[in-house]
Amino acid sequence: MAPSGLKAVVGEKILNGVIKSVKKDGEWKVLIVDHISMRILSSCCKMSDIMAEGVTIVEDINKRREPISSLEAIYLISPSKKVRNEPCKLTKNCPDALFADIGKSRVARVIKTLKEINVAFLPYESQVFSLDDPSSLHLFYSPVGDGNKDRMMENLAEQIATLCDTLKEYPAIRYRSGPDENARLAEEVYQRLNTHKADNPSMGEGPDKARSQLLIVDRGFDPISPILHELTFQAMVYDLLDIKQDIYKYQTTGIGDSKEKEVLLDEDDELWIQLRHMHIADVTKKVTELLRVFCESKRMSTDKANIKDLSQMLKKMPQYQKELSLYSTHLHLAEACMKNFKASVNKLCEVEQDLAMGTDVDGEPLKDAMKSIVPVLLNTDIEPYDKIRIILLYIFHKKKGIGEENLTKLIQHANVQANTNIITNLQHLGCPIIAGAPNAGKTLPEKKERKESTYQLSRWTPTIKDVMENAITDMLDRKQWPFISDPAPINTTQITVSSARFGQWHKNKSPTEYRSGPRLIIFMIGGVSHSEMRSAYEVTRATDGKWEVLIGKEHNSWTEP
């Protein structure tokens, strides 16, 4: 499946700006990459696409390799003192001092072209990005600074600016008022955006582009969404199963030939795109329905869609192995999620939802939250981290934190003394944990009341979804969300946001289809949960594509629900 959205835009920029720009008919080239550029490249381009443009091999600059003196090389690397020779493309802005050093060095004699392509971020999904900086979370929130926070802020601001540059956006910048870091990062981004705009005057031009906005948000704004057990497919897979680098490993079943299989969960898998934002209750039904339609189209018969049945079909119909393997993989995923859910998670979800919402399934205010959580904390079958979730949700339910003595008792009941710092460290994010402590007076944002029906164990909606909807309809409070610069007026009569709970956004659109309308870009300091990623797709879909919402964070080890 061809990349869409953000991935397609970045892939197009790399192919056109890096490879096609130096392509000569009948000549092959070597592409040399560093760790960062390899991650960017592999996220949005297939090897077949690169080879079709005259690249015969891709090499890692950090590994020993045999010289190929007969071929020219393209270096796609981050600006550093390791810059080599031949045509050279830099993923982000090259500092003046380094540029001067390159000009004076011997390597300058063999560099034919030096170009900045300004792609200093990872397109993780079609509407999700990462800045791939695992150290920034600690630098943002740790009370013990190590002197690198200023440099980190500057780097993140430049990376966000390259995202806007790549998307040809010059958005109005807003930030959540309160934490100093939000305003500071917003100002840094504004300065760098102006620099990019000076070099690329076409940024922000086009119908409705003046309405685009960039929001800087901190994780303390909504600490509840990442804590809850989210019951949509992608969120459950990453929360409950052992997924590493987006790879799912499982044992195939069959008669005497069980073996381990690895599957990459990404947007090349069209079935994954269809299923990932669906509620788990609907996933197996959807896979069964799609399998039935596929079998009927191939005149194959199947009484029921289960893994054993599929294993037999794979042996009888090897020509359909690719398609049937996809159905088998997603049935495996769904069954593994449901196994974990029935083992323990189902005991937690109702309590979690009641605490988060402050009401029970009938909408009645929660009268005795302590009575709800004590059986969970005392249950030895429940994992310590799940008990910590319950304690945190109880604390947030109390609005202004709880007494230190009460917290100690809860920790003792749950027997999670070894992990006490997980709870207390959330104070560094600005969350009210201990009554009377510096953050005790802070309250979480008011939630929008939603009328749409949903599953009883999935009543919570991420707060950032409220923000997305309010931003694109110009209803976001300007005191709570101030602008760095004056925005363009928004014509709200052209925008309608409808409910899009548990929908899927899987229409294939080329990059150019997104360029005419405005974008809402959200950068969240401190992590993004899968439910918040889903919200970006739902809000985009609810506007019939008039707006495109993108969301990202500083590192792509995503905060799990």
mmCIF file of C-alpha atoms in Angstrom, residues 386-516:
data_model
loop_
_atom_site.group_PDB
_atom_site.id
_atom_site.type_symbol
_atom_site.label_atom_id
_atom_site.label_comp_id
_atom_site.label_asym_id
_atom_site.label_seq_id
_atom_site.Cartn_x
_atom_site.Cartn_y
_atom_site.Cartn_z
ATOM 1 C CA ASP A 386 -2.154 -1.732 37.017
ATOM 2 C CA LYS A 387 -2.625 -0.958 40.710
ATOM 3 C CA ILE A 388 -0.536 2.191 40.241
ATOM 4 C CA ARG A 389 -2.905 3.231 37.465
ATOM 5 C CA ILE A 390 -5.831 2.872 39.872
ATOM 6 C CA ILE A 391 -4.091 4.884 42.599
ATOM 7 C CA LEU A 392 -3.275 7.691 40.176
ATOM 8 C CA LEU A 393 -6.810 7.774 38.796
ATOM 9 C CA TYR A 394 -8.150 7.961 42.358
ATOM 10 C CA ILE A 395 -5.817 10.889 43.092
ATOM 11 C CA PHE A 396 -6.932 12.746 39.936
ATOM 12 C CA HIS A 397 -10.563 12.016 40.838
ATOM 13 C CA LYS A 398 -9.973 13.869 44.140
ATOM 14 C CA LYS A 399 -9.052 16.955 42.051
ATOM 15 C CA LYS A 400 -6.484 18.598 44.357
ATOM 16 C CA GLY A 401 -4.386 15.648 45.452
ATOM 17 C CA ILE A 402 -4.631 13.516 48.581
ATOM 18 C CA GLY A 403 -2.922 13.626 51.976
ATOM 19 C CA GLU A 404 0.522 12.077 52.225
ATOM 20 C CA GLU A 405 -0.684 9.684 54.921
ATOM 21 C CA ASN A 406 -3.562 8.497 52.722
ATOM 22 C CA LEU A 407 -1.190 7.941 49.814
ATOM 23 C CA THR A 408 1.093 5.848 52.027
ATOM 24 C CA LYS A 409 -1.856 3.661 53.048
ATOM 25 C CA LEU A 410 -2.937 3.137 49.431
ATOM 26 C CA ILE A 411 0.599 2.169 48.440
ATOM 27 C CA GLN A 412 0.764 -0.305 51.353
ATOM 28 C CA HIS A 413 -2.633 -1.837 50.467
ATOM 29 C CA ALA A 414 -1.448 -2.288 46.884
ATOM 30 C CA ASN A 415 1.994 -3.532 47.959
ATOM 31 C CA VAL A 416 3.725 -1.275 45.418
ATOM 32 C CA GLN A 417 6.235 0.391 47.736
ATOM 33 C CA ALA A 418 9.053 -0.303 45.269
ATOM 34 C CA ASN A 419 7.351 1.889 42.667
ATOM 35 C CA THR A 420 6.291 4.858 44.797
ATOM 36 C CA ASN A 421 8.389 7.247 42.680
ATOM 37 C CA ILE A 422 6.199 6.570 39.633
ATOM 38 C CA ILE A 423 3.339 8.235 41.506
ATOM 39 C CA THR A 424 5.206 11.110 43.145
ATOM 40 C CA ASN A 425 7.261 11.962 40.040
ATOM 41 C CA LEU A 426 4.099 13.050 38.239
ATOM 42 C CA GLN A 427 4.294 16.175 40.365
ATOM 43 C CA HIS A 428 7.151 17.268 38.088
ATOM 44 C CA LEU A 429 4.645 17.280 35.200
ATOM 45 C CA GLY A 430 2.521 19.735 37.162
ATOM 46 C CA CYS A 431 -0.023 17.156 38.324
ATOM 47 C CA PRO A 432 -1.734 17.564 41.735
ATOM 48 C CA ILE A 433 -0.623 14.486 43.699
ATOM 49 C CA ILE A 434 -0.016 15.488 47.352
ATOM 50 C CA ALA A 435 -2.511 17.817 49.032
ATOM 51 C CA GLY A 436 -0.734 20.973 50.179
ATOM 52 C CA ALA A 437 2.182 20.456 47.777
ATOM 53 C CA PRO A 438 3.031 23.164 45.173
ATOM 54 C CA ASN A 439 0.742 21.693 42.470
ATOM 55 C CA ALA A 440 -2.212 20.969 44.772
ATOM 56 C CA GLY A 441 -4.098 24.087 43.645
ATOM 57 C CA LYS A 442 -3.968 23.068 39.977
ATOM 58 C CA THR A 443 -6.983 21.411 38.433
ATOM 59 C CA LEU A 444 -7.323 19.447 35.222
ATOM 60 C CA PRO A 445 -9.266 21.059 32.339
ATOM 61 C CA GLU A 446 -13.043 20.838 32.211
ATOM 62 C CA LYS A 447 -14.258 18.161 29.811
ATOM 63 C CA LYS A 448 -16.685 18.686 26.959
ATOM 64 C CA GLU A 449 -19.979 16.871 27.535
ATOM 65 C CA ARG A 450 -20.506 14.288 24.807
ATOM 66 C CA LYS A 451 -23.849 12.802 23.848
ATOM 67 C CA GLU A 452 -22.772 10.073 21.428
ATOM 68 C CA SER A 453 -23.297 6.486 22.504
ATOM 69 C CA THR A 454 -20.276 4.369 23.222
ATOM 70 C CA TYR A 455 -19.228 1.229 25.037
ATOM 71 C CA GLN A 456 -19.631 1.347 28.832
ATOM 72 C CA LEU A 457 -15.951 0.538 29.362
ATOM 73 C CA SER A 458 -14.861 3.240 26.888
ATOM 74 C CA ARG A 459 -16.671 6.368 28.073
ATOM 75 C CA TRP A 460 -13.571 8.556 28.418
ATOM 76 C CA THR A 461 -12.537 10.802 25.534
ATOM 77 C CA PRO A 462 -8.976 12.257 25.526
ATOM 78 C CA THR A 463 -9.016 15.919 26.538
ATOM 79 C CA ILE A 464 -6.863 16.786 23.528
ATOM 80 C CA LYS A 465 -9.808 15.835 21.293
ATOM 81 C CA ASP A 466 -11.820 18.641 22.895
ATOM 82 C CA VAL A 467 -8.911 20.976 22.146
ATOM 83 C CA MET A 468 -8.684 19.825 18.517
ATOM 84 C CA GLU A 469 -12.385 20.409 17.912
ATOM 85 C CA ASN A 470 -12.358 23.802 19.612
ATOM 86 C CA ALA A 471 -9.232 24.965 17.781
ATOM 87 C CA ILE A 472 -10.577 24.337 14.291
ATOM 88 C CA THR A 473 -13.913 26.019 15.122
ATOM 89 C CA ASP A 474 -12.163 29.018 16.744
ATOM 90 C CA MET A 475 -13.665 28.225 20.156
ATOM 91 C CA LEU A 476 -10.402 27.646 22.028
ATOM 92 C CA ASP A 477 -10.033 30.034 24.977
ATOM 93 C CA ARG A 478 -7.433 32.650 24.039
ATOM 94 C CA LYS A 479 -6.369 33.217 27.635
ATOM 95 C CA GLN A 480 -5.758 29.546 28.282
ATOM 96 C CA TRP A 481 -4.292 29.092 24.780
ATOM 97 C CA PRO A 482 -2.574 32.393 23.866
ATOM 98 C CA PHE A 483 -1.092 33.095 20.444
ATOM 99 C CA ILE A 484 2.560 33.992 19.929
ATOM 100 C CA SER A 485 1.470 36.171 16.995
ATOM 101 C CA ASP A 486 -1.897 37.433 15.781
ATOM 102 C CA PRO A 487 -3.759 34.710 13.855
ATOM 103 C CA ALA A 488 -5.792 34.983 10.687
ATOM 104 C CA PRO A 489 -9.572 35.025 11.265
ATOM 105 C CA ILE A 490 -11.340 31.678 10.918
ATOM 106 C CA ASN A 491 -14.618 31.439 9.030
ATOM 107 C CA THR A 492 -16.471 29.038 11.329
ATOM 108 C CA THR A 493 -19.511 28.830 9.046
ATOM 109 C CA GLN A 494 -17.520 26.553 6.735
ATOM 110 C CA ILE A 495 -16.556 24.078 9.444
ATOM 111 C CA THR A 496 -18.732 21.366 10.923
ATOM 112 C CA VAL A 497 -17.315 18.849 13.354
ATOM 113 C CA SER A 498 -19.451 15.747 13.722
ATOM 114 C CA SER A 499 -19.044 12.867 16.120
ATOM 115 C CA ALA A 500 -16.530 10.239 14.994
ATOM 116 C CA ARG A 501 -16.229 7.819 17.885
ATOM 117 C CA PHE A 502 -14.386 4.581 17.040
ATOM 118 C CA GLY A 503 -14.356 5.263 13.322
ATOM 119 C CA GLN A 504 -11.597 4.480 10.879
ATOM 120 C CA TRP A 505 -9.784 6.873 8.563
ATOM 121 C CA HIS A 506 -8.364 4.844 5.721
ATOM 122 C CA LYS A 507 -9.029 6.713 2.477
ATOM 123 C CA ASN A 508 -5.975 6.847 0.256
ATOM 124 C CA LYS A 509 -5.181 10.445 -0.555
ATOM 125 C CA SER A 510 -2.157 11.810 -2.327
ATOM 126 C CA PRO A 511 -0.052 14.466 -0.574
ATOM 127 C CA THR A 512 -1.284 17.179 -2.921
ATOM 128 C CA GLU A 513 -4.880 16.594 -1.787
ATOM 129 C CA TYR A 514 -3.997 17.765 1.698
ATOM 130 C CA ARG A 515 -2.098 20.892 0.700
ATOM 131 C CA SER A 516 -4.999 23.183 -0.093
#
